[in-house]
mmCIF file of C-alpha atoms and ligand atoms in Angstrom:
data_model
loop_
_atom_site.group_PDB
_atom_site.id
_atom_site.type_symbol
_atom_site.label_atom_id
_atom_site.label_comp_id
_atom_site.label_asym_id
_atom_site.label_seq_id
_atom_site.Cartn_x
_atom_site.Cartn_y
_atom_site.Cartn_z
ATOM 1 C CA ALA A 1 0.000 0.000 0.000
ATOM 2 C CA SER A 2 2.386 2.667 -1.159
ATOM 3 C CA ARG A 3 -0.357 5.112 -2.191
ATOM 4 C CA PRO A 4 -3.319 4.206 -0.010
ATOM 5 C CA PHE A 5 -5.184 7.456 -0.560
ATOM 6 C CA ALA A 6 -5.133 6.952 -4.280
ATOM 7 C CA GLN A 7 -7.051 3.739 -3.810
ATOM 8 C CA PRO A 8 -10.839 3.632 -4.025
ATOM 9 C CA TYR A 9 -13.048 3.748 -0.975
ATOM 10 C CA ARG A 10 -13.728 0.234 0.318
ATOM 11 C CA GLN A 11 -17.383 -0.797 0.231
ATOM 12 C CA GLU A 12 -17.055 -3.009 3.311
ATOM 13 C CA TYR A 13 -17.208 0.190 5.389
ATOM 14 C CA GLU A 14 -20.440 1.382 3.805
ATOM 15 C CA ILE A 15 -23.390 1.537 6.206
ATOM 16 C CA PRO A 16 -26.762 1.715 4.426
ATOM 17 C CA ASN A 17 -29.337 4.332 5.436
ATOM 18 C CA TRP A 18 -31.541 1.851 7.273
ATOM 19 C CA GLN A 19 -28.673 0.790 9.557
ATOM 20 C CA PHE A 20 -28.112 4.157 11.225
ATOM 21 C CA GLN A 21 -29.931 6.987 12.973
ATOM 22 C CA ILE A 22 -28.702 10.506 13.638
ATOM 23 C CA ASP A 23 -29.912 12.471 16.658
ATOM 24 C CA ASN A 24 -30.163 15.941 15.132
ATOM 25 C CA ASP A 25 -30.755 17.584 18.513
ATOM 26 C CA ASN A 26 -27.564 16.193 20.006
ATOM 27 C CA ILE A 27 -24.712 18.224 18.554
ATOM 28 C CA LEU A 28 -21.335 17.122 19.931
ATOM 29 C CA GLY A 29 -19.268 19.700 18.131
ATOM 30 C CA SER A 30 -19.048 21.813 15.039
ATOM 31 C CA GLY A 31 -16.342 23.367 12.947
ATOM 32 C CA ALA A 32 -16.202 25.856 10.121
ATOM 33 C CA PHE A 33 -17.569 23.355 7.621
ATOM 34 C CA SER A 34 -18.523 20.244 9.540
ATOM 35 C CA VAL A 35 -20.831 19.203 12.343
ATOM 36 C CA VAL A 36 -20.592 16.187 14.660
ATOM 37 C CA LYS A 37 -23.794 14.694 16.094
ATOM 38 C CA LYS A 38 -24.643 11.738 18.287
ATOM 39 C CA GLY A 39 -26.052 8.699 16.529
ATOM 40 C CA LEU A 40 -26.569 4.962 16.415
ATOM 41 C CA ALA A 41 -25.030 2.792 13.708
ATOM 42 C CA LYS A 42 -25.164 -0.985 13.537
ATOM 43 C CA GLY A 43 -26.574 -0.904 17.063
ATOM 44 C CA LYS A 44 -23.595 1.015 18.473
ATOM 45 C CA GLU A 45 -23.401 4.519 19.902
ATOM 46 C CA VAL A 46 -21.445 6.646 17.445
ATOM 47 C CA ALA A 47 -20.416 10.189 16.631
ATOM 48 C CA VAL A 48 -21.494 11.182 13.124
ATOM 49 C CA LYS A 49 -19.505 13.775 11.221
ATOM 50 C CA THR A 50 -21.116 15.465 8.222
ATOM 51 C CA VAL A 51 -20.425 18.449 6.040
ATOM 52 C CA LYS A 52 -22.728 21.399 6.720
ATOM 53 C CA PRO A 53 -25.421 21.884 4.057
ATOM 54 C CA GLY A 54 -24.355 24.336 1.401
ATOM 55 C CA ALA A 55 -20.643 24.010 2.207
ATOM 56 C CA ASP A 56 -18.176 24.097 -0.651
ATOM 57 C CA LYS A 57 -17.507 20.832 -2.499
ATOM 58 C CA SER A 58 -13.911 20.833 -1.306
ATOM 59 C CA TYR A 59 -15.171 20.127 2.219
ATOM 60 C CA LEU A 60 -16.968 17.014 1.046
ATOM 61 C CA LYS A 61 -13.694 15.948 -0.538
ATOM 62 C CA ALA A 62 -11.885 16.612 2.743
ATOM 63 C CA LEU A 63 -14.410 14.433 4.591
ATOM 64 C CA LEU A 64 -13.949 11.621 2.057
ATOM 65 C CA SER A 65 -10.198 11.872 2.427
ATOM 66 C CA GLU A 66 -10.618 11.695 6.210
ATOM 67 C CA ILE A 67 -12.603 8.450 5.781
ATOM 68 C CA LYS A 68 -9.849 7.024 3.602
ATOM 69 C CA ILE A 69 -7.191 8.012 6.131
ATOM 70 C CA LEU A 70 -9.115 6.297 8.936
ATOM 71 C CA ILE A 71 -9.513 3.141 6.816
ATOM 72 C CA TYR A 72 -5.812 3.170 5.941
ATOM 73 C CA LEU A 73 -4.750 3.713 9.559
ATOM 74 C CA GLY A 74 -6.763 0.796 10.949
ATOM 75 C CA LYS A 75 -7.107 0.109 14.644
ATOM 76 C CA HIS A 76 -4.969 1.586 17.399
ATOM 77 C CA ASP A 77 -6.045 2.036 21.000
ATOM 78 C CA ASN A 78 -5.230 5.749 20.970
ATOM 79 C CA LEU A 79 -6.778 6.685 17.645
ATOM 80 C CA ILE A 80 -10.500 7.190 17.198
ATOM 81 C CA ALA A 81 -11.994 3.987 15.741
ATOM 82 C CA LEU A 82 -13.892 4.112 12.476
ATOM 83 C CA VAL A 83 -17.274 2.365 12.552
ATOM 84 C CA GLY A 84 -18.195 3.047 8.936
ATOM 85 C CA ALA A 85 -19.402 5.641 6.484
ATOM 86 C CA CYS A 86 -22.373 6.467 4.310
ATOM 87 C CA THR A 87 -21.457 7.700 0.853
ATOM 88 C CA SER A 88 -24.579 6.647 -1.102
ATOM 89 C CA ASP A 89 -25.926 10.219 -1.270
ATOM 90 C CA LEU A 90 -22.682 11.707 -2.456
ATOM 91 C CA ARG A 91 -24.279 13.188 -5.551
ATOM 92 C CA LYS A 92 -26.613 15.192 -3.325
ATOM 93 C CA GLY A 93 -23.532 16.515 -1.534
ATOM 94 C CA ILE A 94 -24.084 14.333 1.532
ATOM 95 C CA ALA A 95 -21.630 11.983 3.236
ATOM 96 C CA CYS A 96 -21.306 10.806 6.842
ATOM 97 C CA VAL A 97 -18.485 9.226 8.779
ATOM 98 C CA PHE A 98 -19.296 7.191 11.877
ATOM 99 C CA VAL A 99 -16.705 6.875 14.615
ATOM 100 C CA GLU A 100 -16.815 5.405 18.118
ATOM 101 C CA PHE A 101 -18.625 7.595 20.623
ATOM 102 C CA CYS A 102 -16.378 8.962 23.371
ATOM 103 C CA GLU A 103 -18.570 9.547 26.397
ATOM 104 C CA LEU A 104 -16.363 12.013 28.230
ATOM 105 C CA GLY A 105 -16.018 14.372 25.288
ATOM 106 C CA ASP A 106 -12.846 16.228 24.391
ATOM 107 C CA LEU A 107 -9.806 16.519 26.622
ATOM 108 C CA LEU A 108 -9.709 20.335 26.607
ATOM 109 C CA HIS A 109 -13.195 20.691 28.091
ATOM 110 C CA TYR A 110 -12.536 17.827 30.489
ATOM 111 C CA LEU A 111 -9.377 19.530 31.806
ATOM 112 C CA GLN A 112 -11.129 22.887 32.155
ATOM 113 C CA LYS A 113 -14.057 21.367 33.999
ATOM 114 C CA TYR A 114 -11.662 19.609 36.347
ATOM 115 C CA ARG A 115 -9.687 22.827 36.893
ATOM 116 C CA GLU A 116 -12.812 24.698 37.957
ATOM 117 C CA SER A 117 -13.895 22.119 40.502
ATOM 118 C CA PHE A 118 -10.289 21.783 41.638
ATOM 119 C CA LEU A 119 -10.008 25.534 42.240
ATOM 120 C CA ARG A 120 -13.380 25.584 44.010
ATOM 121 C CA GLY A 121 -12.088 22.835 46.261
ATOM 122 C CA SER A 122 -15.151 20.726 45.666
ATOM 123 C CA SER A 123 -14.982 16.964 45.598
ATOM 124 C CA GLU A 124 -17.581 16.308 42.945
ATOM 125 C CA ASP A 125 -16.728 14.448 39.752
ATOM 126 C CA SER A 126 -14.050 11.826 40.019
ATOM 127 C CA LEU A 127 -11.578 14.199 41.656
ATOM 128 C CA ASP A 128 -10.224 11.536 43.942
ATOM 129 C CA ASP A 129 -8.777 9.443 41.184
ATOM 130 C CA PHE A 130 -7.773 12.399 39.039
ATOM 131 C CA SER A 131 -4.119 12.871 39.855
ATOM 132 C CA ALA A 132 -0.793 13.644 38.238
ATOM 133 C CA ASN A 133 -0.873 9.995 37.181
ATOM 134 C CA THR A 134 -3.825 10.646 34.926
ATOM 135 C CA LEU A 135 -2.029 13.560 33.262
ATOM 136 C CA HIS A 136 1.071 11.388 32.658
ATOM 137 C CA ARG A 137 -1.090 8.568 31.311
ATOM 138 C CA TRP A 138 -2.684 10.902 28.742
ATOM 139 C CA ALA A 139 0.737 12.161 27.650
ATOM 140 C CA ILE A 140 1.881 8.543 27.174
ATOM 141 C CA GLU A 141 -1.291 7.550 25.321
ATOM 142 C CA ILE A 142 -1.100 10.500 22.945
ATOM 143 C CA SER A 143 2.599 9.847 22.230
ATOM 144 C CA SER A 144 1.744 6.214 21.531
ATOM 145 C CA GLY A 145 -1.024 7.127 19.060
ATOM 146 C CA MET A 146 1.274 9.666 17.403
ATOM 147 C CA ALA A 147 4.167 7.165 17.162
ATOM 148 C CA TYR A 148 1.761 4.843 15.330
ATOM 149 C CA LEU A 149 0.739 7.672 12.988
ATOM 150 C CA THR A 150 4.389 8.411 12.216
ATOM 151 C CA GLU A 151 5.037 4.734 11.548
ATOM 152 C CA LYS A 152 2.178 4.836 9.015
ATOM 153 C CA LYS A 153 3.710 8.013 7.534
ATOM 154 C CA VAL A 154 0.660 10.125 8.291
ATOM 155 C CA ILE A 155 1.013 13.583 9.744
ATOM 156 C CA HIS A 156 -1.873 14.879 11.782
ATOM 157 C CA GLY A 157 -1.469 18.597 11.168
ATOM 158 C CA ASP A 158 -3.832 19.736 13.946
ATOM 159 C CA LEU A 159 -2.790 17.981 17.147
ATOM 160 C CA ALA A 160 -4.284 19.830 20.146
ATOM 161 C CA ALA A 161 -6.205 18.957 23.341
ATOM 162 C CA ARG A 162 -9.468 19.857 21.552
ATOM 163 C CA ASN A 163 -8.753 17.007 19.125
ATOM 164 C CA ILE A 164 -8.254 14.363 21.814
ATOM 165 C CA LEU A 165 -11.373 12.510 22.977
ATOM 166 C CA LEU A 166 -11.899 10.494 26.152
ATOM 167 C CA ASN A 167 -13.904 7.288 26.278
ATOM 168 C CA ARG A 168 -15.606 6.055 29.457
ATOM 169 C CA ASN A 169 -12.276 4.708 30.766
ATOM 170 C CA ARG A 170 -10.688 8.115 30.161
ATOM 171 C CA THR A 171 -8.443 6.607 27.501
ATOM 172 C CA ALA A 172 -7.172 9.280 25.095
ATOM 173 C CA LYS A 173 -8.193 8.904 21.440
ATOM 174 C CA ILE A 174 -6.691 11.148 18.771
ATOM 175 C CA THR A 175 -9.318 12.442 16.366
ATOM 176 C CA ASP A 176 -9.954 14.935 13.570
ATOM 177 C CA PHE A 177 -7.840 13.892 10.658
ATOM 178 C CA GLY A 178 -9.330 16.600 8.487
ATOM 179 C CA LEU A 179 -5.970 18.259 8.003
ATOM 180 C CA SER A 180 -3.938 15.059 7.830
ATOM 181 C CA ARG A 181 -1.731 14.336 4.943
ATOM 182 C CA GLN A 182 -0.115 11.107 4.124
ATOM 183 C CA LEU A 183 3.557 11.330 3.387
ATOM 184 C CA TYR A 184 4.757 9.041 0.655
ATOM 185 C CA SER A 185 8.213 9.877 1.874
ATOM 186 C CA TYR A 186 9.366 12.229 4.597
ATOM 187 C CA THR A 187 9.359 15.165 2.250
ATOM 188 C CA MET A 188 7.658 18.335 3.330
ATOM 189 C CA TYR A 189 4.455 19.411 1.825
ATOM 190 C CA MET A 190 2.758 22.725 1.493
ATOM 191 C CA LYS A 191 -0.554 23.387 3.027
ATOM 192 C CA GLN A 192 -3.285 24.687 0.755
ATOM 193 C CA ASN A 193 -6.081 25.277 3.184
ATOM 194 C CA GLN A 194 -8.199 28.327 3.837
ATOM 195 C CA GLU A 195 -9.134 27.454 7.406
ATOM 196 C CA PRO A 196 -7.892 29.770 10.161
ATOM 197 C CA LEU A 197 -4.515 28.430 11.165
ATOM 198 C CA PRO A 198 -4.047 26.929 14.639
ATOM 199 C CA TRP A 199 -1.024 29.226 15.117
ATOM 200 C CA ARG A 200 -0.652 28.669 18.871
ATOM 201 C CA TRP A 201 0.103 24.987 18.129
ATOM 202 C CA MET A 202 2.167 25.501 14.996
ATOM 203 C CA ALA A 203 5.890 24.907 14.680
ATOM 204 C CA ILE A 204 8.215 27.733 13.668
ATOM 205 C CA GLU A 205 8.761 26.316 10.181
ATOM 206 C CA SER A 206 5.000 25.833 9.641
ATOM 207 C CA LEU A 207 4.372 29.472 10.552
ATOM 208 C CA SER A 208 7.217 30.886 8.499
ATOM 209 C CA ASP A 209 7.175 28.576 5.450
ATOM 210 C CA LEU A 210 3.954 26.516 5.767
ATOM 211 C CA LYS A 211 6.098 23.421 6.112
ATOM 212 C CA PHE A 212 4.379 20.498 7.831
ATOM 213 C CA SER A 213 6.166 17.309 8.782
ATOM 214 C CA PRO A 214 6.290 14.666 11.507
ATOM 215 C CA GLN A 215 8.559 17.159 13.332
ATOM 216 C CA SER A 216 5.871 19.840 13.270
ATOM 217 C CA ASP A 217 3.479 17.290 14.841
ATOM 218 C CA ILE A 218 6.114 16.872 17.583
ATOM 219 C CA TRP A 219 6.018 20.629 18.241
ATOM 220 C CA ALA A 220 2.211 20.456 18.493
ATOM 221 C CA PHE A 221 2.558 17.499 20.876
ATOM 222 C CA GLY A 222 4.658 19.721 23.149
ATOM 223 C CA VAL A 223 1.881 22.345 23.104
ATOM 224 C CA THR A 224 -0.775 19.658 23.685
ATOM 225 C CA ILE A 225 0.919 18.311 26.803
ATOM 226 C CA TRP A 226 1.455 21.915 27.930
ATOM 227 C CA GLU A 227 -2.372 22.199 27.737
ATOM 228 C CA ILE A 228 -2.696 19.005 29.788
ATOM 229 C CA TYR A 229 -0.316 20.118 32.545
ATOM 230 C CA SER A 230 -1.857 23.588 32.672
ATOM 231 C CA LEU A 231 -5.324 21.991 32.997
ATOM 232 C CA GLY A 232 -6.626 23.473 29.787
ATOM 233 C CA GLN A 233 -5.134 26.958 29.544
ATOM 234 C CA VAL A 234 -4.846 28.714 26.190
ATOM 235 C CA PRO A 235 -1.258 28.413 24.894
ATOM 236 C CA PHE A 236 0.541 31.774 24.738
ATOM 237 C CA PRO A 237 -2.434 33.352 26.571
ATOM 238 C CA ALA A 238 -1.180 36.926 26.332
ATOM 239 C CA MET A 239 -0.329 36.801 22.626
ATOM 240 C CA ASN A 240 -2.297 37.772 19.557
ATOM 241 C CA TRP A 241 -1.590 36.634 16.056
ATOM 242 C CA ASP A 242 0.847 38.839 14.176
ATOM 243 C CA VAL A 243 4.043 38.425 12.236
ATOM 244 C CA ASP A 244 6.170 39.373 15.226
ATOM 245 C CA PHE A 245 5.078 36.152 16.900
ATOM 246 C CA VAL A 246 7.247 34.090 14.535
ATOM 247 C CA GLN A 247 10.196 36.391 15.133
ATOM 248 C CA SER A 248 9.701 36.068 18.890
ATOM 249 C CA LEU A 249 9.758 32.265 18.600
ATOM 250 C CA GLN A 250 12.917 32.511 16.512
ATOM 251 C CA ASP A 251 14.414 34.694 19.227
ATOM 252 C CA GLY A 252 13.680 31.986 21.767
ATOM 253 C CA LEU A 253 10.227 32.819 23.167
ATOM 254 C CA ARG A 254 8.684 29.688 24.722
ATOM 255 C CA MET A 255 5.881 29.035 27.199
ATOM 256 C CA PRO A 256 6.880 28.639 30.853
ATOM 257 C CA CYS A 257 6.531 25.391 32.789
ATOM 258 C CA PRO A 258 2.816 24.833 33.494
ATOM 259 C CA ASP A 259 1.663 24.468 37.123
ATOM 260 C CA MET A 260 1.075 20.710 37.106
ATOM 261 C CA ALA A 261 4.229 19.624 35.230
ATOM 262 C CA PRO A 262 7.386 18.375 36.959
ATOM 263 C CA ASN A 263 10.173 20.751 35.974
ATOM 264 C CA GLU A 264 12.201 17.884 34.551
ATOM 265 C CA LEU A 265 9.353 16.890 32.244
ATOM 266 C CA TYR A 266 9.159 20.487 31.062
ATOM 267 C CA THR A 267 12.841 20.654 30.166
ATOM 268 C CA THR A 268 13.317 17.140 28.757
ATOM 269 C CA ILE A 269 10.014 16.851 26.890
ATOM 270 C CA MET A 270 8.269 20.162 26.187
ATOM 271 C CA MET A 271 11.344 22.283 25.521
ATOM 272 C CA ALA A 272 12.816 19.493 23.344
ATOM 273 C CA CYS A 273 9.624 19.428 21.227
ATOM 274 C CA TRP A 274 10.011 23.167 20.670
ATOM 275 C CA ARG A 275 13.591 23.222 19.363
ATOM 276 C CA ASN A 276 14.057 25.647 16.482
ATOM 277 C CA ASP A 277 15.667 23.011 14.296
ATOM 278 C CA PRO A 278 12.961 20.443 13.371
ATOM 279 C CA GLU A 279 15.547 17.684 12.951
ATOM 280 C CA SER A 280 16.818 18.039 16.501
ATOM 281 C CA ARG A 281 13.395 17.437 18.056
ATOM 282 C CA PRO A 282 12.940 13.968 19.580
ATOM 283 C CA SER A 283 10.772 11.292 17.913
ATOM 284 C CA PHE A 284 7.427 10.201 19.367
ATOM 285 C CA GLU A 285 9.013 6.872 20.141
ATOM 286 C CA ALA A 286 11.774 8.542 22.159
ATOM 287 C CA LEU A 287 9.257 10.811 23.910
ATOM 288 C CA GLY A 288 7.063 7.816 24.765
ATOM 289 C CA ASN A 289 10.059 5.971 26.193
ATOM 290 C CA ILE A 290 11.069 8.899 28.396
ATOM 291 C CA LEU A 291 7.492 9.342 29.620
ATOM 292 C CA MET A 292 7.019 5.641 30.297
ATOM 293 C CA THR A 293 10.273 5.052 32.138
ATOM 294 C CA ARG A 294 10.051 8.182 34.290
ATOM 295 C CA TYR A 295 6.391 8.872 34.757
ATOM 296 C CA LYS A 296 4.439 5.680 34.413
ATOM 297 C CA LEU A 297 3.498 4.888 37.982
ATOM 298 C CA ALA A 298 1.553 1.909 39.216
ATOM 299 C CA GLN A 299 -2.008 2.250 37.968
HETATM 300 N N1 ADE B 301 -17.100 15.106 19.634
HETATM 301 C C1 ADE B 301 -16.503 14.958 18.463
HETATM 302 N N2 ADE B 301 -16.304 13.671 18.200
HETATM 303 C C2 ADE B 301 -16.790 12.975 19.248
HETATM 304 C C3 ADE B 301 -16.862 11.592 19.588
HETATM 305 N N3 ADE B 301 -16.377 10.665 18.773
HETATM 306 N N4 ADE B 301 -17.422 11.243 20.749
HETATM 307 C C4 ADE B 301 -17.889 12.196 21.558
HETATM 308 N N5 ADE B 301 -17.855 13.497 21.314
HETATM 309 C C5 ADE B 301 -17.309 13.883 20.157
#
C-alpha cells in the first residue's frame, strides 16, 4: 500500500441508510464546515460527522479523504476507531463518517471542567482518582497514538487537546484527521487550506514557510501536553496573532513550565519538542520511552 489514498473507498465500510440513525438535537461539536452529532449505527453509539449543508464541495472531498485516512490507519487504542461511512448520497452533496462515541467528550473541556472544581475545592466528579498519574497517562497515550501515525507516515497537522477525545475509561483517542496528509516519503508538503490556522500549536517552520512534517506534529505534541499540565489553559495566553510572533519564537520565546508539570518533564520533553531546528526534536518513540520510564506509575 504505497499510495493508499489513491485507492478507491472500500465498500465493506459502507453503512446503508436503514442501519443508522442521527440524533439531530444532540450536537457534539461543530467546525467551520462540519458538524458532529450523536447517533446509532449498527446498534452502536457513534459520533457522526457530516459536512454542513451548502458548504463548498472541497469540504466534502476533505471528509472523504478523512474516511480514507481512517480506513488506511486501521485500529490503534489511541486513535478514534472508524465504525463506517455512508457515501450513497454523495451526488446530493451528503456523506457521513461514523466513529466510536467517546462519552467524556474532548480533553480540553474535560481539563477545564476539572480545573474549575479543583479551584473551588469541591470533591464532585471523580476528583479523587484524578491525579498527576492521569495527566502522565494521557501524555503517554497521545505519544503512543502519534508514534503509530508516524510509523504509518501520516502527519496529523492539527494535534491539540481539543482534538483528543476520552472514552468512558478516560483513555485518550486522537481524532480529527481533516488536516492530515499522508507522506509518501518524509518530504515536506505545502498546506493549501483556507481554514484559520491553529497558530498557537504551529511549529516555527509551519508558521514561516507553511512546512508540515512529523517534526511539526512533535512541536504540536509539546503544546498539547502543555495544555494538559496547565489543565486546559490557552497556549501563549497573552499573545495575539501577528508576524512578530514568529520572530519572537525565533528569538527563543517559549511558554513557561505549566503548574502541574514536573520541571524535569518540562525541560526534557516540552522544551525538546520546541527546538528551532525540526531535525533536533525527539521522535514520538523517544518521547514515549522517556514518559514511560520516568512517569508511568503503578495504575
Ligand atoms: N465530539 C466529536 N467527536 C466525538 C466523539 N467521537 N465522541 C464524543 N464526542 C465527540
